[in-house]
PDB file of C-alpha atoms and ligand atoms in Angstrom:
ATOM      1  CA  MET A  26      65.035 -78.624  41.275  1.00  0.00           C
ATOM      2  CA  LYS A  27      67.297 -75.652  41.771  1.00  0.00           C
ATOM      3  CA  THR A  28      66.508 -74.330  38.276  1.00  0.00           C
ATOM      4  CA  LEU A  29      62.797 -74.711  38.932  1.00  0.00           C
ATOM      5  CA  LEU A  30      63.157 -72.703  42.115  1.00  0.00           C
ATOM      6  CA  ILE A  31      65.029 -69.984  40.285  1.00  0.00           C
ATOM      7  CA  ILE A  32      62.396 -69.879  37.534  1.00  0.00           C
ATOM      8  CA  LEU A  33      59.592 -69.766  40.091  1.00  0.00           C
ATOM      9  CA  SER A  34      61.162 -67.008  42.106  1.00  0.00           C
ATOM     10  CA  SER A  35      61.882 -64.917  39.008  1.00  0.00           C
ATOM     11  CA  LEU A  36      58.252 -65.354  37.951  1.00  0.00           C
ATOM     12  CA  LEU A  37      57.154 -64.184  41.392  1.00  0.00           C
ATOM     13  CA  PHE A  38      59.527 -61.265  41.153  1.00  0.00           C
ATOM     14  CA  VAL A  39      58.120 -60.244  37.770  1.00  0.00           C
ATOM     15  CA  ALA A  40      54.590 -60.558  39.124  1.00  0.00           C
ATOM     16  CA  PHE A  41      55.560 -58.416  42.094  1.00  0.00           C
ATOM     17  CA  ILE A  42      57.083 -55.720  39.879  1.00  0.00           C
ATOM     18  CA  SER A  43      54.072 -55.536  37.590  1.00  0.00           C
ATOM     19  CA  CYS A  44      51.735 -55.258  40.590  1.00  0.00           C
ATOM     20  CA  SER A  45      53.643 -52.394  42.082  1.00  0.00           C
ATOM     21  CA  ASP A  46      53.812 -50.766  38.659  1.00  0.00           C
ATOM     22  CA  LYS A  47      50.060 -50.930  38.485  1.00  0.00           C
ATOM     23  CA  ASP A  48      49.792 -49.197  41.831  1.00  0.00           C
ATOM     24  CA  ALA A  49      52.212 -46.517  40.701  1.00  0.00           C
ATOM     25  CA  ASP A  50      49.994 -45.939  37.641  1.00  0.00           C
ATOM     26  CA  LYS A  51      47.139 -45.017  39.928  1.00  0.00           C
ATOM     27  CA  LYS A  52      48.828 -41.883  41.168  1.00  0.00           C
ATOM     28  CA  PRO A  53      48.308 -38.758  39.074  1.00  0.00           C
ATOM     29  CA  THR A  54      51.416 -36.622  38.472  1.00  0.00           C
ATOM     30  CA  ASP A  55      52.032 -33.444  40.494  1.00  0.00           C
ATOM     31  CA  LYS A  56      51.312 -31.433  37.355  1.00  0.00           C
ATOM     32  CA  GLN A  57      47.947 -33.136  36.797  1.00  0.00           C
ATOM     33  CA  VAL A  58      46.964 -32.569  40.421  1.00  0.00           C
ATOM     34  CA  ALA A  59      48.112 -28.929  40.322  1.00  0.00           C
ATOM     35  CA  GLU A  60      45.870 -28.261  37.309  1.00  0.00           C
ATOM     36  CA  LEU A  61      42.808 -29.646  39.078  1.00  0.00           C
ATOM     37  CA  ARG A  62      43.693 -27.855  42.324  1.00  0.00           C
ATOM     38  CA  THR A  63      43.714 -24.580  40.382  1.00  0.00           C
ATOM     39  CA  ALA A  64      40.390 -25.403  38.724  1.00  0.00           C
ATOM     40  CA  ALA A  65      38.803 -26.184  42.118  1.00  0.00           C
ATOM     41  CA  GLY A  66      40.200 -22.957  43.588  1.00  0.00           C
ATOM     42  CA  ASP A  67      38.928 -20.866  40.651  1.00  0.00           C
ATOM     43  CA  PHE A  68      35.493 -22.446  40.856  1.00  0.00           C
ATOM     44  CA  MET A  69      35.095 -21.846  44.602  1.00  0.00           C
ATOM     45  CA  GLY A  70      36.671 -18.384  44.399  1.00  0.00           C
ATOM     46  CA  LYS A  71      34.310 -17.200  41.654  1.00  0.00           C
ATOM     47  CA  LEU A  72      31.305 -18.706  43.377  1.00  0.00           C
ATOM     48  CA  LYS A  73      32.124 -17.028  46.667  1.00  0.00           C
ATOM     49  CA  SER A  74      32.820 -13.607  45.178  1.00  0.00           C
ATOM     50  CA  VAL A  75      29.492 -13.620  43.296  1.00  0.00           C
ATOM     51  CA  LEU A  76      27.701 -14.796  46.442  1.00  0.00           C
ATOM     52  CA  VAL A  77      29.259 -12.169  48.706  1.00  0.00           C
ATOM     53  CA  SER A  78      28.684  -9.285  46.275  1.00  0.00           C
ATOM     54  CA  GLU A  79      25.074 -10.377  45.640  1.00  0.00           C
ATOM     55  CA  MET A  80      24.407 -10.542  49.395  1.00  0.00           C
ATOM     56  CA  GLN A  81      25.906  -7.077  49.908  1.00  0.00           C
ATOM     57  CA  ASN A  82      24.212  -5.439  46.932  1.00  0.00           C
ATOM     58  CA  ASN A  83      20.865  -7.179  46.644  1.00  0.00           C
ATOM     59  CA  GLY A  84      20.347  -8.940  49.959  1.00  0.00           C
ATOM     60  CA  VAL A  85      20.322 -12.510  51.122  1.00  0.00           C
ATOM     61  CA  VAL A  86      16.980 -13.469  49.535  1.00  0.00           C
ATOM     62  CA  LYS A  87      18.192 -12.640  46.028  1.00  0.00           C
ATOM     63  CA  ALA A  88      21.475 -14.350  46.789  1.00  0.00           C
ATOM     64  CA  VAL A  89      19.732 -17.705  47.231  1.00  0.00           C
ATOM     65  CA  SER A  90      19.611 -18.161  43.478  1.00  0.00           C
ATOM     66  CA  VAL A  91      23.307 -17.297  43.237  1.00  0.00           C
ATOM     67  CA  CYS A  92      24.452 -20.382  45.074  1.00  0.00           C
ATOM     68  CA  SER A  93      22.400 -22.431  42.610  1.00  0.00           C
ATOM     69  CA  ASP A  94      22.433 -20.570  39.279  1.00  0.00           C
ATOM     70  CA  THR A  95      26.049 -19.430  39.488  1.00  0.00           C
ATOM     71  CA  ALA A  96      27.209 -22.880  40.439  1.00  0.00           C
ATOM     72  CA  LEU A  97      25.432 -24.319  37.422  1.00  0.00           C
ATOM     73  CA  ILE A  98      26.823 -21.688  35.049  1.00  0.00           C
ATOM     74  CA  LEU A  99      30.358 -22.115  36.376  1.00  0.00           C
ATOM     75  CA  THR A 100      30.051 -25.875  36.160  1.00  0.00           C
ATOM     76  CA  GLU A 101      29.065 -25.518  32.496  1.00  0.00           C
ATOM     77  CA  GLN A 102      31.641 -22.879  31.586  1.00  0.00           C
ATOM     78  CA  MET A 103      34.620 -24.413  33.313  1.00  0.00           C
ATOM     79  CA  GLY A 104      33.667 -27.877  32.186  1.00  0.00           C
ATOM     80  CA  LYS A 105      33.678 -26.747  28.563  1.00  0.00           C
ATOM     81  CA  SER A 106      36.791 -24.587  28.662  1.00  0.00           C
ATOM     82  CA  LYS A 107      38.917 -26.982  30.648  1.00  0.00           C
ATOM     83  CA  ASN A 108      37.392 -30.191  29.412  1.00  0.00           C
ATOM     84  CA  LEU A 109      36.525 -31.501  32.821  1.00  0.00           C
ATOM     85  CA  SER A 110      33.475 -32.047  34.978  1.00  0.00           C
ATOM     86  CA  ILE A 111      33.318 -29.977  38.140  1.00  0.00           C
ATOM     87  CA  LYS A 112      30.612 -29.863  40.797  1.00  0.00           C
ATOM     88  CA  ARG A 113      29.954 -29.619  44.513  1.00  0.00           C
ATOM     89  CA  VAL A 114      28.816 -32.610  46.534  1.00  0.00           C
ATOM     90  CA  SER A 115      27.642 -33.006  50.107  1.00  0.00           C
ATOM     91  CA  LYS A 116      26.324 -35.799  52.307  1.00  0.00           C
ATOM     92  CA  LYS A 117      23.787 -33.349  53.730  1.00  0.00           C
ATOM     93  CA  ASN A 118      22.872 -31.778  50.415  1.00  0.00           C
ATOM     94  CA  ARG A 119      20.362 -29.138  49.391  1.00  0.00           C
ATOM     95  CA  ASN A 120      20.065 -29.861  45.674  1.00  0.00           C
ATOM     96  CA  PRO A 121      19.394 -33.559  44.943  1.00  0.00           C
ATOM     97  CA  LYS A 122      21.899 -33.265  42.058  1.00  0.00           C
ATOM     98  CA  ASN A 123      24.675 -32.810  44.605  1.00  0.00           C
ATOM     99  CA  VAL A 124      24.378 -36.239  46.215  1.00  0.00           C
ATOM    100  CA  PRO A 125      27.846 -37.843  46.315  1.00  0.00           C
ATOM    101  CA  ASP A 126      28.462 -41.074  44.364  1.00  0.00           C
ATOM    102  CA  ALA A 127      30.215 -44.019  46.091  1.00  0.00           C
ATOM    103  CA  PHE A 128      33.708 -42.656  45.362  1.00  0.00           C
ATOM    104  CA  GLU A 129      32.797 -39.152  46.584  1.00  0.00           C
ATOM    105  CA  GLN A 130      31.105 -40.577  49.655  1.00  0.00           C
ATOM    106  CA  SER A 131      34.261 -42.479  50.655  1.00  0.00           C
ATOM    107  CA  VAL A 132      36.524 -39.458  50.134  1.00  0.00           C
ATOM    108  CA  LEU A 133      34.134 -37.271  52.160  1.00  0.00           C
ATOM    109  CA  GLU A 134      34.405 -39.839  54.942  1.00  0.00           C
ATOM    110  CA  LYS A 135      38.199 -39.659  54.691  1.00  0.00           C
ATOM    111  CA  PHE A 136      38.053 -35.876  55.043  1.00  0.00           C
ATOM    112  CA  GLN A 137      35.623 -36.183  57.953  1.00  0.00           C
ATOM    113  CA  SER A 138      37.966 -38.532  59.813  1.00  0.00           C
ATOM    114  CA  LEU A 139      40.962 -36.173  59.600  1.00  0.00           C
ATOM    115  CA  LYS A 140      41.915 -34.440  62.837  1.00  0.00           C
ATOM    116  CA  MET A 141      42.373 -31.225  60.948  1.00  0.00           C
ATOM    117  CA  ILE A 142      41.456 -30.022  57.489  1.00  0.00           C
ATOM    118  CA  ASP A 143      43.644 -27.225  56.160  1.00  0.00           C
ATOM    119  CA  LYS A 144      44.091 -25.371  52.891  1.00  0.00           C
ATOM    120  CA  LYS A 145      46.256 -28.176  51.527  1.00  0.00           C
ATOM    121  CA  THR A 146      43.802 -30.994  52.183  1.00  0.00           C
ATOM    122  CA  GLU A 147      42.820 -32.715  48.929  1.00  0.00           C
ATOM    123  CA  TYR A 148      42.479 -36.152  47.374  1.00  0.00           C
ATOM    124  CA  ALA A 149      43.403 -37.332  43.879  1.00  0.00           C
ATOM    125  CA  GLU A 150      43.335 -40.740  42.245  1.00  0.00           C
ATOM    126  CA  ILE A 151      43.422 -42.291  38.776  1.00  0.00           C
ATOM    127  CA  THR A 152      40.592 -44.713  38.265  1.00  0.00           C
ATOM    128  CA  ARG A 153      38.213 -46.138  35.623  1.00  0.00           C
ATOM    129  CA  LEU A 154      34.829 -44.552  35.059  1.00  0.00           C
ATOM    130  CA  ASN A 155      32.345 -45.451  32.312  1.00  0.00           C
ATOM    131  CA  GLY A 156      35.068 -47.111  30.247  1.00  0.00           C
ATOM    132  CA  ASN A 157      37.515 -44.192  30.561  1.00  0.00           C
ATOM    133  CA  ASP A 158      40.697 -43.598  32.532  1.00  0.00           C
ATOM    134  CA  VAL A 159      39.977 -40.566  34.683  1.00  0.00           C
ATOM    135  CA  ILE A 160      41.586 -38.511  37.401  1.00  0.00           C
ATOM    136  CA  ARG A 161      39.211 -37.856  40.252  1.00  0.00           C
ATOM    137  CA  TYR A 162      40.083 -34.889  42.426  1.00  0.00           C
ATOM    138  CA  MET A 163      38.312 -33.619  45.550  1.00  0.00           C
ATOM    139  CA  LYS A 164      38.855 -30.658  47.840  1.00  0.00           C
ATOM    140  CA  PRO A 165      36.927 -30.018  51.090  1.00  0.00           C
ATOM    141  CA  ILE A 166      34.452 -27.136  51.435  1.00  0.00           C
ATOM    142  CA  ILE A 167      34.348 -25.739  54.961  1.00  0.00           C
ATOM    143  CA  MET A 168      31.479 -23.745  56.501  1.00  0.00           C
ATOM    144  CA  GLN A 169      32.283 -20.094  57.145  1.00  0.00           C
ATOM    145  CA  ASP A 170      30.372 -17.439  59.077  1.00  0.00           C
ATOM    146  CA  GLU A 171      28.735 -15.999  55.957  1.00  0.00           C
ATOM    147  CA  CYS A 172      27.222 -19.371  55.068  1.00  0.00           C
ATOM    148  CA  ILE A 173      25.166 -19.579  58.274  1.00  0.00           C
ATOM    149  CA  THR A 174      22.306 -17.412  56.905  1.00  0.00           C
ATOM    150  CA  CYS A 175      21.460 -20.162  54.431  1.00  0.00           C
ATOM    151  CA  HIS A 176      22.994 -23.324  55.901  1.00  0.00           C
ATOM    152  CA  GLY A 177      22.996 -22.762  59.672  1.00  0.00           C
ATOM    153  CA  ASP A 178      20.395 -23.648  62.304  1.00  0.00           C
ATOM    154  CA  ASN A 179      16.879 -22.470  61.424  1.00  0.00           C
ATOM    155  CA  GLU A 180      17.095 -19.659  63.999  1.00  0.00           C
ATOM    156  CA  TYR A 181      19.859 -18.037  61.885  1.00  0.00           C
ATOM    157  CA  ILE A 182      17.981 -18.335  58.596  1.00  0.00           C
ATOM    158  CA  PRO A 183      15.704 -15.328  57.949  1.00  0.00           C
ATOM    159  CA  ASP A 184      12.031 -16.249  57.338  1.00  0.00           C
ATOM    160  CA  ALA A 185      12.051 -14.920  53.773  1.00  0.00           C
ATOM    161  CA  VAL A 186      15.059 -17.092  52.946  1.00  0.00           C
ATOM    162  CA  SER A 187      13.522 -20.105  54.631  1.00  0.00           C
ATOM    163  CA  GLU A 188      10.384 -19.665  52.521  1.00  0.00           C
ATOM    164  CA  ILE A 189      12.296 -19.737  49.229  1.00  0.00           C
ATOM    165  CA  LEU A 190      14.399 -22.678  50.364  1.00  0.00           C
ATOM    166  CA  ASN A 191      11.290 -24.660  51.354  1.00  0.00           C
ATOM    167  CA  GLU A 192       9.708 -23.912  48.015  1.00  0.00           C
ATOM    168  CA  ARG A 193      12.718 -24.750  45.829  1.00  0.00           C
ATOM    169  CA  TYR A 194      14.252 -27.550  47.844  1.00  0.00           C
ATOM    170  CA  PRO A 195      11.530 -29.564  49.550  1.00  0.00           C
ATOM    171  CA  ASN A 196      14.125 -32.192  50.550  1.00  0.00           C
ATOM    172  CA  ASP A 197      16.717 -29.724  51.819  1.00  0.00           C
ATOM    173  CA  LYS A 198      19.190 -31.391  54.172  1.00  0.00           C
ATOM    174  CA  ALA A 199      21.739 -28.566  54.083  1.00  0.00           C
ATOM    175  CA  ARG A 200      20.750 -26.763  57.309  1.00  0.00           C
ATOM    176  CA  GLY A 201      22.007 -27.039  60.859  1.00  0.00           C
ATOM    177  CA  TYR A 202      25.660 -26.644  59.891  1.00  0.00           C
ATOM    178  CA  SER A 203      28.009 -24.587  62.063  1.00  0.00           C
ATOM    179  CA  SER A 204      31.042 -22.546  61.138  1.00  0.00           C
ATOM    180  CA  GLY A 205      34.204 -24.630  60.641  1.00  0.00           C
ATOM    181  CA  GLU A 206      32.291 -27.823  59.857  1.00  0.00           C
ATOM    182  CA  LEU A 207      32.911 -29.885  56.691  1.00  0.00           C
ATOM    183  CA  ARG A 208      30.109 -28.783  54.351  1.00  0.00           C
ATOM    184  CA  GLY A 209      31.043 -30.968  51.384  1.00  0.00           C
ATOM    185  CA  ALA A 210      33.617 -30.969  48.612  1.00  0.00           C
ATOM    186  CA  VAL A 211      34.411 -29.777  45.129  1.00  0.00           C
ATOM    187  CA  SER A 212      34.583 -32.853  42.930  1.00  0.00           C
ATOM    188  CA  ILE A 213      36.368 -32.900  39.574  1.00  0.00           C
ATOM    189  CA  ILE A 214      36.560 -35.655  36.984  1.00  0.00           C
ATOM    190  CA  LYS A 215      39.041 -35.365  34.131  1.00  0.00           C
ATOM    191  CA  VAL A 216      39.192 -37.949  31.364  1.00  0.00           C
ATOM    192  CA  ILE A 217      42.800 -38.773  30.492  1.00  0.00           C
ATOM    193  CA  ASN A 218      42.422 -41.259  27.610  1.00  0.00           C
ATOM    194  CA  ASN A 219      44.811 -40.670  24.745  1.00  0.00           C
TER     195      ASN A 219
HETATM  196  C1  HEC B   7      22.054 -16.887  50.100  1.00  0.00           C
HETATM  197  C2  HEC B   7      21.984 -18.251  50.554  1.00  0.00           C
HETATM  198  C3  HEC B   7      23.226 -19.076  50.575  1.00  0.00           C
HETATM  199  C4  HEC B   7      24.425 -18.751  51.160  1.00  0.00           C
HETATM  200  C5  HEC B   7      24.802 -17.476  51.891  1.00  0.00           C
HETATM  201  C6  HEC B   7      25.275 -19.894  50.958  1.00  0.00           C
HETATM  202  N1  HEC B   7      24.619 -20.889  50.271  1.00  0.00           N
HETATM  203 FE1  HEC B   7      25.372 -22.704  49.767  1.00  0.00          FE
HETATM  204  N2  HEC B   7      23.646 -23.161  48.838  1.00  0.00           N
HETATM  205  C7  HEC B   7      22.547 -22.324  48.731  1.00  0.00           C
HETATM  206  C8  HEC B   7      21.601 -22.916  47.815  1.00  0.00           C
HETATM  207  C9  HEC B   7      20.280 -22.317  47.397  1.00  0.00           C
HETATM  208  C10 HEC B   7      22.184 -24.145  47.385  1.00  0.00           C
HETATM  209  C11 HEC B   7      21.601 -25.135  46.388  1.00  0.00           C
HETATM  210  C12 HEC B   7      22.347 -24.929  45.104  1.00  0.00           C
HETATM  211  C13 HEC B   7      21.844 -25.714  43.934  1.00  0.00           C
HETATM  212  O1  HEC B   7      20.646 -25.711  43.660  1.00  0.00           O
HETATM  213  O2  HEC B   7      22.718 -26.317  43.266  1.00  0.00           O
HETATM  214  C14 HEC B   7      23.467 -24.244  48.043  1.00  0.00           C
HETATM  215  C15 HEC B   7      24.335 -25.301  47.832  1.00  0.00           C
HETATM  216  C16 HEC B   7      25.570 -25.402  48.409  1.00  0.00           C
HETATM  217  C17 HEC B   7      26.462 -26.528  48.223  1.00  0.00           C
HETATM  218  C18 HEC B   7      26.258 -27.728  47.294  1.00  0.00           C
HETATM  219  C19 HEC B   7      25.807 -28.940  47.997  1.00  0.00           C
HETATM  220  C20 HEC B   7      24.317 -28.944  48.302  1.00  0.00           C
HETATM  221  O3  HEC B   7      24.009 -28.919  49.499  1.00  0.00           O
HETATM  222  O4  HEC B   7      23.477 -28.977  47.379  1.00  0.00           O
HETATM  223  C21 HEC B   7      27.567 -26.277  48.987  1.00  0.00           C
HETATM  224  C22 HEC B   7      28.775 -27.171  49.137  1.00  0.00           C
HETATM  225  C23 HEC B   7      27.357 -24.986  49.606  1.00  0.00           C
HETATM  226  N3  HEC B   7      26.137 -24.489  49.243  1.00  0.00           N
HETATM  227  C24 HEC B   7      28.264 -24.389  50.421  1.00  0.00           C
HETATM  228  C25 HEC B   7      28.135 -23.081  50.869  1.00  0.00           C
HETATM  229  C26 HEC B   7      29.178 -22.389  51.607  1.00  0.00           C
HETATM  230  C27 HEC B   7      30.513 -22.994  52.010  1.00  0.00           C
HETATM  231  C28 HEC B   7      28.713 -21.135  51.844  1.00  0.00           C
HETATM  232  C29 HEC B   7      29.464 -19.999  52.517  1.00  0.00           C
HETATM  233  C30 HEC B   7      30.688 -19.575  51.891  1.00  0.00           C
HETATM  234  C31 HEC B   7      27.381 -21.053  51.285  1.00  0.00           C
HETATM  235  N4  HEC B   7      27.067 -22.245  50.694  1.00  0.00           N
HETATM  236  C32 HEC B   7      26.584 -19.947  51.388  1.00  0.00           C
HETATM  237  C33 HEC B   7      22.374 -21.117  49.384  1.00  0.00           C
HETATM  238  C34 HEC B   7      23.360 -20.421  50.030  1.00  0.00           C
END
C-alpha cells in the first residue's frame, strides 16, 4: 500500500512538472520579444514620419492614401526582410482587412481594461497557428492630436477628406476617436518552427 502511494505521488509529481514545463514553453524569451518590439516600433515610426511629412508638404487630402498605401508597403517590406507578418488591427477599423482575429480581439480587450497604457505596454505569447509554432506580439496604438483630422469626430474631419474616406471606405468605423484613446494595435506573427 505504501509503495503504491509513493508510486502514485511520484506520477502526480511528474505530471505536475510536465504541465508547468508546458506553461513555461509558452513564454517567448526576452530576446525574442525585444526583436518584435523593435519591429513594431520601426513600423509605427516609419508610418508616422511619412504621414506627418505628407500632411505638411502635400496636405491632409493627399495624406489619406499614406495611411493606407504606406502601411501596405511597410507590411510587405518588413514582412519579407524580417520574415514576419506585421499589420495594424482595430475593433473600430477603417479598412476591412484590419479586423482583429479572436486572439487580437482578446488582447485588445486586455489593453482596454488597463488603468493606464504606457510606452512599455505590450503582449507576447507563443501559440499554435495554422500548424506552426508562432510568437504573437501586440503593442497598443494610441490616438494623438494629429490623428483627429482623419479619425476624430466628423466636425474635425475636413469635407474633402470625408469625401475620399466615404468613397474608399464605405464601411468606415474609424471615426469619433479622441486623443489619448486606444485606437488599435500593431500585431506581429513570427513563425518559430525549426
Ligand atoms: C490623412 C488621414 C489620416 C491621418 C492623419 C491618420 N490616419 Fe490612420 N488611417 C487613415 C486611413 C485612410 C486608414 C485606412 C488604411 C488602410 O486602408 O489600410 C487608416 C488606418 C489606420 C489604422 C488601421 C486600422 C483601421 O482602422 O483600418 C490605425 C491603427 C490608424 N489609422 C491609426 C492612426 C493614428 C494613431 C494616427 C495618428 C498618428 C492616424 N491614424 C492618422 C487615415 C489617416
